[in-house]
Amino acid sequence: MKIGVFIPELLRHLFKKPATVDYPFKKLEVPRDFRGSPYLRPELCIVCRACERDCPAEAIEITAVNEAEKRFRMIIHNDRCIHCAQCVDSCPTEAMLMDDKFEISDYDRHNLKMNWEFVRAVVKPKSEPKTS
Amino acid sequence: MKFQIPIGPQHPALKEPISLRMTVEGEIIREADIRLGYNHRGLEKLAEQRTWIQNIYLTERICGICSHSHTTCYVQGVEKLMELEPPKRGLYIRTLVAELERIHSHLLWLGVAGHEAGFDSFFMYTWRDREIVMDILEIISGNRVHYGINTIGGVRRDLDDGQVKHILDSLEILRKRSEYYKNLGTTEPSFVARLAGVGYLSKEDAIALCAVGPTLRASGVPMDVRKDDPYAVYGEIPFEVCTADTCDVLGRTVVRIQELFQCYNIIEYLLKNLPAGPVAVRAPRRAKPNEVVSRYEAPRGENIHYIKSNGTDKPERLKVRAPTLGNYAATIKMLKNGFIADVPLIFAAIDPCICCAERAVSLVDVRTGQEKIISMNALKQLSLKISAGKVRKREAEWPL
């Protein structure tokens, strides 16, 4: 039985700096690909509803406000969102993007709802070849 | 005199709370009975109402520790159904994340095992080192736990040179730290003595009871899906299947430590031979009517998904067999003729999350029908008390 072989390891760790940070005062930077909350750039949205169809949490809702004027409303239920960024992948025009905020808790889940009212954009999807 | 001890159903049994009833004679368990089904989430039924794409994120949430295992298993099956061939680079990144996940799961398990054996400083060290892997995963995929890297037909994120360099640098630190764990048995004989001889499972029993993963390999059976039925790019990666022949918790620890080194080698190989090209191909929305069984070696053992398609954009059936289920029968065998105080350790040895919740165990006196509730803490104290001061297996040696 060897006693005290563990002591050098313990001593070494005494002089290591802590593995944690003083969170509320010092914040870690999120990585480049961090998946925060989704948001819409309404000037690019062509209302193809790909995000609504692919969202695994059914957190995206697109309704028509006025069909004749081509006005639509998109609601993102952030209380249901699972932050998978599938909407960003599905979007053909890059109208959906993820922000990098991680302190997004709230006392009321209804405050987490975000909505945009916009006129449908006439941007050609990126995947389609340009005709002109 | 026989007593019955129920453990659970709300017990630290990870994703599936289970109920254990053990008949004891004194301190020794003579019979063990297992009851399942307390954590039925209806996940397989839910999968039938979601599209192929939505189900990736559903299967990812079957488990937090092996989130990548379940998606890869599912995605591989769907790719077979859709007759897709993911690009080489995509498969390399998928395998890379899988191996990083294996490292983080094994480091987590080592810490839990140390904690259960009453070696808490070891627990702190391994979990500190695990943060290095978690940081790598966060840099690659964006998030720490649910990586969301898989998609049907490849992966969603590409690697750049900075990330490759970061991973290789971090790997050096991890390798150095793992050397220390490898020599641990020679520096800490009490740790070895606590693990040796606990939860014995012979080679014949391990095969007969369909044990999987490190539990099976610790009984001397070199069975690994990565070697036996290579998926993704495992066919072209040189690595060894690690086994131990002590058939106990010590063997399971040794197998996991050895597998860590294999993981580092695999990751180094993957990064040095990373092919150029796209990471994903476009997937169709529907799959032809067919059925497929997909196998995957998760950190805990063999994971099986059965997927049936019917020509629509939703699966007709998705059946998931997680590795823990495969190990339940073997656990009963391991518990028999062991001590009550070893229950936490034996359970921790098949699956790492067992100790994350502190629950109650009640001792039932058969004669009076009285129940005595003891908490997991008290059980742990009992475990430490029993093992304190005496070395149960003096001749036990660190096999590394």
XYZ file of C-alpha atoms in Angstrom:
532
model
C 0.000 0.000 0.000
C 1.469 3.298 -1.066
C 0.254 6.220 0.982
C 0.379 9.813 -0.133
C 1.029 9.203 -3.815
C -2.013 11.302 -4.523
C -0.591 14.355 -2.730
C 1.496 15.782 -5.635
C -1.619 15.767 -7.805
C -3.565 17.561 -5.077
C -0.830 20.159 -4.641
C -0.652 20.741 -8.377
C -4.346 21.482 -8.447
C -3.993 24.010 -5.636
C -2.146 26.329 -7.994
C -4.367 25.841 -11.003
C -6.798 28.601 -11.779
C -10.469 27.729 -11.269
C -12.326 25.987 -14.074
C -15.347 28.266 -13.601
C -15.868 31.991 -14.296
C -17.623 34.566 -12.074
C -20.712 34.317 -14.186
C -22.862 37.399 -13.737
C -19.792 39.669 -13.796
C -17.797 37.873 -16.412
C -19.446 36.161 -19.346
C -18.026 33.590 -21.678
C -18.215 34.259 -25.362
C -20.522 32.004 -27.284
C -19.059 30.104 -30.244
C -19.561 31.294 -33.786
C -22.187 28.673 -34.597
C -24.142 29.122 -31.368
C -27.850 28.521 -31.783
C -29.741 31.203 -29.870
C -33.272 32.265 -30.733
C -34.501 32.444 -34.309
C -35.497 35.780 -35.800
C -36.937 36.844 -39.131
C -35.691 39.348 -41.657
C -39.139 40.185 -43.090
C -37.755 41.939 -46.169
C -36.463 38.568 -47.407
C -39.357 36.278 -46.502
C -41.206 34.839 -49.502
C -43.725 32.944 -47.325
C -42.809 29.509 -48.662
C -43.636 28.086 -45.210
C -40.661 25.737 -45.251
C -39.731 26.749 -41.704
C -43.277 26.237 -40.464
C -43.374 22.773 -42.020
C -39.960 21.628 -40.763
C -40.018 23.058 -37.234
C -39.934 20.026 -34.917
C -41.486 21.967 -32.048
C -44.220 23.600 -34.127
C -43.049 26.936 -32.819
C -43.486 28.904 -36.048
C -46.869 30.105 -37.157
C -47.519 31.971 -40.403
C -50.964 33.461 -40.985
C -52.305 35.641 -43.746
C -53.455 39.077 -42.570
C -54.682 40.279 -45.929
C -54.451 37.952 -48.911
C -55.077 40.699 -51.473
C -52.296 42.916 -50.148
C -50.083 39.867 -49.577
C -49.649 40.820 -45.943
C -48.619 38.020 -43.633
C -47.847 37.626 -39.968
C -45.227 35.298 -38.563
C -45.280 34.393 -34.902
C -42.324 32.574 -33.328
C -43.302 30.913 -30.075
C -39.967 31.029 -28.322
C -41.420 29.198 -25.350
C -41.762 26.130 -27.562
C -38.570 26.615 -29.552
C -35.938 23.916 -29.018
C -33.163 25.969 -30.663
C -32.277 23.397 -33.296
C -31.913 25.978 -36.104
C -33.698 23.736 -38.607
C -35.680 26.812 -39.769
C -32.391 28.484 -40.706
C -31.388 25.403 -42.709
C -34.787 25.120 -44.395
C -35.082 28.764 -45.413
C -34.282 29.177 -49.120
C -33.699 32.960 -48.913
C -31.791 33.231 -45.612
C -34.644 35.201 -44.096
C -34.410 33.186 -40.874
C -31.337 33.609 -38.696
C -30.278 32.712 -35.155
C -29.102 35.356 -32.681
C -26.439 34.695 -30.061
C -28.291 35.641 -26.884
C -28.417 33.002 -24.175
C -29.992 34.896 -21.280
C -33.519 34.623 -22.607
C -35.538 33.473 -19.607
C -38.670 35.340 -18.625
C -41.297 35.205 -15.885
C -44.138 34.772 -18.359
C -44.013 32.480 -21.370
C -46.262 34.829 -23.353
C -43.546 37.482 -23.271
C -41.346 35.139 -25.276
C -43.608 35.353 -28.300
C -42.186 37.368 -31.182
C -44.183 38.486 -34.184
C -43.654 40.281 -37.448
C -46.186 41.655 -39.878
C -44.839 42.094 -43.353
C -45.553 42.159 -47.066
C -44.379 39.099 -48.931
C -41.018 39.663 -50.536
C -40.361 38.827 -54.163
C -36.848 37.530 -53.742
C -35.886 34.580 -55.895
C -34.858 31.553 -53.815
C -31.115 31.046 -53.821
C -31.312 27.481 -55.006
C -33.066 28.454 -58.232
C -30.865 29.562 -61.128
C -31.281 33.157 -62.217
C -33.267 33.538 -65.442
C -32.213 37.028 -66.532
C -34.447 -14.548 7.307
C -35.376 -12.921 4.011
C -36.264 -9.310 3.424
C -37.502 -7.533 0.353
C -36.094 -4.186 -0.673
C -37.818 -2.171 -3.356
C -35.663 0.388 -5.145
C -37.408 2.846 -7.398
C -39.449 3.455 -9.508
C -38.274 7.020 -8.990
C -34.693 6.004 -8.786
C -31.565 7.420 -10.376
C -32.151 5.201 -13.388
C -31.540 7.845 -15.997
C -33.968 8.203 -18.828
C -35.968 5.216 -17.706
C -36.904 5.134 -14.030
C -37.146 1.501 -13.056
C -38.298 -0.403 -10.042
C -36.092 -3.035 -8.470
C -37.237 -5.484 -5.850
C -34.500 -7.332 -4.106
C -34.853 -10.182 -1.660
C -32.012 -10.051 0.794
C -30.599 -12.366 3.359
C -28.712 -10.203 5.759
C -26.573 -7.993 3.579
C -26.592 -10.326 0.600
C -28.995 -10.041 -2.308
C -30.501 -13.420 -3.224
C -33.166 -12.434 -5.762
C -33.626 -9.350 -7.857
C -36.670 -8.412 -9.881
C -36.871 -5.556 -12.346
C -39.969 -3.627 -13.434
C -40.019 -1.194 -16.303
C -42.356 1.293 -17.873
C -42.502 4.221 -15.466
C -41.067 6.715 -17.869
C -43.074 5.922 -20.951
C -43.055 9.100 -23.022
C -44.906 7.843 -26.068
C -41.948 8.879 -28.150
C -42.249 6.139 -30.757
C -45.892 6.978 -31.376
C -45.045 10.664 -31.608
C -42.401 9.874 -34.218
C -45.114 8.468 -36.488
C -46.749 11.896 -36.637
C -43.605 13.837 -37.506
C -41.763 14.198 -40.766
C -38.359 12.628 -41.370
C -36.641 15.962 -40.687
C -38.571 16.698 -37.493
C -37.774 13.238 -36.165
C -34.031 13.971 -36.164
C -34.580 16.423 -33.339
C -37.040 14.114 -31.628
C -34.572 11.212 -31.558
C -31.860 13.599 -30.416
C -33.890 14.174 -27.270
C -34.244 10.505 -26.340
C -31.123 10.921 -24.253
C -28.903 13.835 -23.339
C -25.609 11.986 -22.989
C -25.888 9.972 -26.198
C -27.847 12.528 -28.192
C -25.562 12.058 -31.188
C -25.818 8.253 -31.000
C -29.561 8.248 -31.428
C -29.614 10.752 -34.286
C -26.823 8.969 -36.135
C -28.584 5.652 -35.749
C -31.842 7.151 -37.009
C -30.274 9.171 -39.808
C -28.272 6.182 -41.055
C -31.462 4.182 -41.299
C -33.330 6.937 -43.109
C -30.431 7.392 -45.529
C -30.660 3.693 -46.333
C -34.420 4.040 -46.890
C -33.969 7.051 -49.157
C -30.993 5.419 -50.914
C -28.776 8.384 -50.164
C -25.010 8.311 -50.086
C -23.685 11.015 -47.735
C -20.414 12.632 -48.859
C -17.191 11.394 -47.313
C -16.443 14.630 -45.474
C -19.886 14.577 -43.901
C -19.325 11.038 -42.651
C -15.921 11.980 -41.246
C -17.398 14.882 -39.275
C -20.238 12.675 -38.092
C -17.754 10.080 -36.843
C -15.634 12.790 -35.252
C -18.560 14.061 -33.202
C -19.466 10.473 -32.300
C -15.996 9.829 -30.913
C -15.934 13.149 -29.041
C -19.241 12.141 -27.515
C -17.755 8.812 -26.484
C -14.905 10.633 -24.717
C -17.283 12.902 -22.847
C -19.530 10.011 -21.880
C -16.647 7.862 -20.634
C -15.099 10.727 -18.675
C -18.483 11.395 -17.135
C -18.840 7.728 -16.246
C -15.356 7.593 -14.719
C -16.252 10.528 -12.490
C -19.504 8.896 -11.448
C -17.717 5.640 -10.688
C -15.187 7.518 -8.586
C -17.985 9.299 -6.775
C -19.789 6.029 -6.040
C -16.609 4.415 -4.806
C -16.050 7.322 -2.433
C -13.238 8.934 -4.440
C -14.643 12.395 -4.938
C -11.456 14.185 -5.951
C -11.232 11.828 -8.922
C -14.802 12.765 -9.769
C -13.858 16.463 -9.778
C -10.779 15.886 -11.946
C -12.527 13.868 -14.632
C -15.396 16.309 -14.839
C -12.983 19.177 -15.138
C -11.290 17.413 -18.051
C -14.660 16.650 -19.558
C -15.178 20.399 -19.964
C -12.400 20.363 -22.578
C -14.433 17.928 -24.706
C -17.625 19.863 -24.103
C -15.865 23.009 -25.337
C -14.733 21.210 -28.496
C -18.272 20.006 -29.135
C -19.590 23.509 -28.566
C -17.116 24.956 -31.035
C -17.963 22.358 -33.700
C -21.714 22.300 -33.362
C -22.727 25.454 -31.518
C -24.180 23.852 -28.418
C -22.913 21.695 -25.576
C -25.470 18.931 -25.217
C -27.749 18.695 -28.227
C -25.273 19.140 -31.030
C -27.813 19.025 -33.841
C -25.016 18.180 -36.256
C -26.776 15.400 -38.153
C -29.141 15.876 -41.009
C -30.472 13.408 -43.524
C -27.738 13.111 -46.142
C -24.779 14.382 -44.116
C -24.012 16.930 -41.444
C -25.055 20.559 -40.971
C -21.779 22.235 -40.016
C -18.393 22.163 -41.643
C -15.000 22.234 -39.937
C -12.409 24.902 -40.648
C -8.650 24.816 -40.047
C -8.851 26.794 -36.809
C -11.255 24.264 -35.347
C -9.105 21.326 -36.450
C -6.073 22.914 -34.757
C -8.063 23.602 -31.594
C -9.236 19.989 -31.400
C -5.724 18.605 -31.918
C -4.314 20.932 -29.227
C -7.040 19.996 -26.742
C -6.495 16.343 -27.532
C -2.904 16.635 -26.291
C -4.101 17.864 -22.877
C -6.715 15.105 -22.709
C -4.167 12.457 -23.596
C -1.880 13.670 -20.832
C -4.719 13.625 -18.331
C -5.831 10.158 -19.420
C -2.300 8.877 -18.830
C -2.850 9.909 -15.251
C -6.106 7.932 -15.036
C -4.352 4.989 -16.577
C -1.780 5.011 -13.786
C -4.408 5.669 -11.177
C -4.682 2.051 -10.070
C -1.014 1.947 -9.207
C -1.288 5.116 -7.138
C -4.632 4.434 -5.466
C -4.909 0.838 -4.308
C -8.043 1.575 -2.266
C -9.948 2.559 -5.428
C -9.001 -0.712 -7.117
C -9.904 -2.687 -4.020
C -13.362 -1.113 -3.939
C -14.083 -2.007 -7.581
C -12.504 -5.457 -7.875
C -14.846 -8.403 -7.524
C -18.005 -6.261 -7.439
C -20.811 -7.135 -9.863
C -19.361 -10.312 -11.305
C -20.701 -11.293 -14.736
C -19.093 -14.314 -16.369
C -18.363 -14.477 -20.086
C -21.066 -17.115 -20.688
C -23.659 -15.103 -18.771
C -22.755 -11.905 -20.580
C -23.395 -13.588 -23.938
C -26.504 -15.465 -22.787
C -28.081 -12.334 -21.265
C -27.254 -10.154 -24.288
C -25.196 -7.594 -22.426
C -23.907 -4.775 -24.621
C -21.118 -2.259 -24.716
C -18.419 -1.950 -22.052
C -20.356 -4.333 -19.781
C -20.005 -7.071 -22.379
C -16.428 -6.216 -23.308
C -15.392 -6.211 -19.640
C -16.444 -9.869 -19.562
C -13.899 -10.687 -22.224
C -16.150 -10.673 -25.300
C -14.626 -8.525 -28.062
C -17.910 -7.412 -29.563
C -18.228 -3.925 -31.006
C -20.562 -2.830 -33.794
C -17.859 -0.498 -35.099
C -15.713 -3.561 -35.823
C -18.301 -6.271 -36.485
C -20.614 -4.303 -38.742
C -18.772 -1.102 -39.686
C -21.006 1.877 -40.340
C -20.042 5.403 -41.470
C -16.257 5.340 -42.012
C -15.236 2.880 -39.296
C -14.282 0.363 -41.977
C -11.224 2.415 -42.919
C -10.137 3.603 -39.475
C -7.550 1.524 -37.597
C -8.591 0.939 -33.996
C -8.781 -1.889 -31.492
C -11.665 -3.305 -29.514
C -10.777 -3.028 -25.839
C -11.632 -5.900 -23.524
C -10.946 -6.953 -19.968
C -11.274 -10.376 -18.425
C -11.900 -9.504 -14.785
C -15.687 -9.514 -15.430
C -16.349 -6.959 -12.664
C -16.683 -3.211 -12.175
C -12.907 -2.892 -12.273
C -12.942 -4.440 -15.747
C -15.634 -2.012 -16.870
C -13.503 0.887 -15.648
C -10.433 -0.462 -17.432
C -12.334 -0.966 -20.705
C -13.548 2.625 -20.601
C -10.109 4.048 -19.870
C -8.613 2.024 -22.726
C -11.404 3.119 -25.040
C -10.528 6.743 -24.276
C -7.110 6.202 -25.831
C -8.660 4.504 -28.859
C -10.966 7.528 -29.219
C -7.991 9.921 -29.249
C -6.297 7.836 -31.934
C -9.466 7.703 -34.029
C -9.988 11.468 -33.766
C -6.389 12.142 -34.734
C -6.749 9.841 -37.746
C -10.031 11.496 -38.764
C -8.620 15.010 -38.579
C -5.424 14.161 -40.417
C -7.275 12.373 -43.225
C -10.235 14.720 -43.497
C -11.272 14.695 -47.169
C -12.343 17.879 -48.922
C -15.732 18.355 -50.492
C -19.315 18.987 -49.491
C -20.668 17.882 -46.118
C -24.221 16.994 -47.114
C -26.387 16.012 -50.047
C -29.930 17.123 -50.610
C -32.466 14.702 -49.190
C -35.886 13.970 -50.663
C -38.939 14.591 -48.506
C -40.390 11.119 -48.968
C -39.035 7.606 -48.643
C -40.160 4.561 -50.607
C -42.023 1.830 -48.682
C -39.339 -0.271 -47.056
C -37.955 -1.181 -43.677
C -34.494 -0.958 -42.201
C -32.590 -1.878 -39.044
C -29.798 0.479 -38.129
C -27.085 -0.410 -35.611
C -24.735 1.961 -33.845
C -22.157 1.570 -31.096
C -23.129 4.197 -28.539
C -20.790 4.880 -25.602
C -22.976 2.606 -23.497
C -23.375 -0.183 -26.024
C -25.224 -1.219 -29.100
C -28.079 1.029 -30.114
C -30.687 -0.300 -32.550
C -33.306 1.629 -34.500
C -35.914 -0.109 -36.626
C -37.551 2.208 -39.158
C -40.400 1.402 -41.510
C -41.516 3.784 -44.236
C -44.716 3.734 -46.256
C -44.034 6.181 -49.069
C -45.084 9.332 -47.203
C -42.933 11.960 -45.539
C -43.468 10.323 -42.149
C -42.232 6.996 -40.791
C -44.813 4.288 -40.251
C -42.895 2.844 -37.334
C -39.811 3.809 -35.394
C -38.574 1.395 -32.771
C -35.687 2.331 -30.540
C -33.718 -0.120 -28.473
C -31.387 1.802 -26.226
C -28.271 0.033 -24.887
C -29.440 0.269 -21.277
C -32.348 -2.036 -22.027
C -29.919 -4.638 -23.282
C -28.019 -4.459 -20.014
C -30.950 -4.862 -17.619
C -30.971 -8.652 -17.675
C -27.251 -8.736 -17.018
C -27.668 -6.265 -14.151
C -29.996 -8.653 -12.341
C -27.371 -11.355 -12.666
C -24.708 -8.973 -11.362
C -26.784 -7.940 -8.367
C -27.410 -11.518 -7.258
C -25.144 -12.693 -4.459
C -23.760 -9.200 -4.065
C -24.091 -6.751 -1.192
C -26.823 -4.133 -0.810
C -24.080 -1.579 -0.396
C -22.792 -2.451 -3.877
C -26.097 -1.663 -5.606
C -25.155 1.953 -6.448
C -21.790 0.872 -7.791
C -23.132 -2.006 -9.906
C -25.852 0.191 -11.330
C -23.418 2.982 -12.015
C -21.234 0.500 -13.857
C -23.779 -0.192 -16.579
C -24.985 3.325 -17.072
C -23.587 6.629 -15.966
C -26.572 8.754 -15.052
C -27.688 6.435 -12.286
C -26.404 8.658 -9.531
C -27.510 12.033 -10.771
C -30.661 11.964 -8.680
C -30.776 11.300 -4.997
C -33.735 9.058 -4.328
C -35.009 6.891 -1.529
C -34.566 3.188 -1.038
C -36.934 1.524 1.406
C -36.126 -1.574 3.368
C -39.196 -3.727 4.035
C -39.250 -5.994 7.019
C -41.076 -9.107 5.868
C -42.109 -10.156 9.361
C -43.782 -6.908 10.366
C -44.365 -5.375 6.942
C -42.690 -2.213 8.134
C -40.930 -0.072 5.597
C -37.818 1.838 6.407
C -36.900 4.563 3.985
C -33.239 5.257 3.522
C -32.000 7.910 1.178
C -29.380 7.380 -1.485
C -27.018 9.365 0.741
C -27.516 6.971 3.614
C -27.031 4.055 1.245
C -23.807 5.604 0.059
C -22.698 6.101 3.644
C -23.443 2.430 4.247
C -21.415 1.561 1.191
C -18.469 3.607 2.416
C -18.767 2.204 5.929
C -18.692 -1.349 4.674
C -15.670 -0.824 2.498
C -13.838 1.357 5.004
C -10.832 -0.095 6.646
C -10.809 -3.424 4.881
C -9.577 -4.390 1.476
C -12.061 -6.862 0.144
C -9.862 -8.357 -2.495
C -6.279 -8.032 -1.403
C -4.770 -9.611 -4.470
C -6.622 -7.248 -6.831
C -4.276 -5.614 -9.272
C -4.594 -2.705 -11.663
C -4.527 -4.385 -15.062
C -3.205 -1.391 -17.002
